[in-house]
Tab-separated table of C-alpha atoms in Angstrom:
chain	number	residue	atom	x	y	z
A	1	MET	CA	-0.015	0.027	0.006
A	2	ALA	CA	2.889	2.302	0.533
A	3	LYS	CA	4.315	2.277	-2.773
A	4	ILE	CA	0.891	3.097	-4.293
A	5	GLN	CA	0.757	6.001	-2.241
A	6	VAL	CA	3.927	7.300	-3.394
A	7	LEU	CA	2.748	7.104	-6.963
A	8	ILE	CA	-0.464	8.871	-5.972
A	9	GLU	CA	1.483	11.627	-4.152
A	10	PHE	CA	4.024	12.126	-6.878
A	11	TRP	CA	0.933	12.264	-9.291
A	12	GLU	CA	-0.566	14.841	-7.244
A	13	PHE	CA	2.622	16.904	-7.048
A	14	LEU	CA	3.026	16.891	-10.933
A	15	ARG	CA	-0.615	17.906	-11.238
A	16	PHE	CA	-0.600	20.794	-8.445
A	17	ASN	CA	2.784	22.285	-9.603
A	18	LYS	CA	2.141	21.615	-13.114
A	19	LYS	CA	5.511	20.038	-13.779
A	20	TYR	CA	4.309	17.271	-16.313
A	21	TRP	CA	7.753	17.615	-18.170
A	22	MET	CA	8.994	15.363	-15.374
A	23	LEU	CA	6.626	12.609	-16.249
A	24	PRO	CA	8.762	11.262	-19.381
A	25	ILE	CA	12.062	11.464	-17.485
A	26	VAL	CA	10.961	9.535	-14.411
A	27	ILE	CA	9.428	6.832	-16.763
A	28	VAL	CA	12.621	6.552	-18.969
A	29	LEU	CA	14.588	6.170	-15.494
A	30	VAL	CA	12.204	3.252	-14.194
A	31	LEU	CA	12.489	1.526	-17.861
A	32	VAL	CA	16.465	1.872	-17.659
A	33	GLY	CA	16.397	0.713	-13.916
A	34	LEU	CA	14.121	-2.256	-14.745
A	35	LEU	CA	16.491	-3.185	-17.752
A	36	ILE	CA	19.605	-3.117	-15.694
A	37	VAL	CA	17.663	-5.305	-13.023
A	38	MET	CA	16.292	-7.806	-15.544
A	39	ALA	CA	19.816	-8.151	-17.290
A	40	GLN	CA	21.617	-8.986	-13.920
A	41	GLY	CA	21.509	-12.769	-14.090
A	42	SER	CA	19.864	-13.272	-17.703
A	43	ALA	CA	20.838	-14.928	-20.803
A	44	VAL	CA	19.882	-11.878	-22.629
A	45	ALA	CA	22.603	-9.732	-20.965
A	46	PRO	CA	24.946	-10.050	-23.929
A	47	PHE	CA	22.423	-8.647	-26.426
A	48	ILE	CA	21.624	-5.712	-23.986
A	49	TYR	CA	25.298	-4.679	-23.421
A	50	THR	CA	25.607	-4.243	-27.102
A	51	LEU	CA	22.885	-1.720	-27.214
A	52	PHE	CA	25.145	0.427	-25.077
């Protein structure tokens, strides 16, 4: 429940302060973080490393 509350508060912050431009930055950072976590012990890791 606490993780959902953080997302709700973040969305309210973006909406209240009209900082919608931050949303794509946060989404990209989360996706890159997920990519790194998923590639740690995966057989796909050599293919991901060639992208960077």
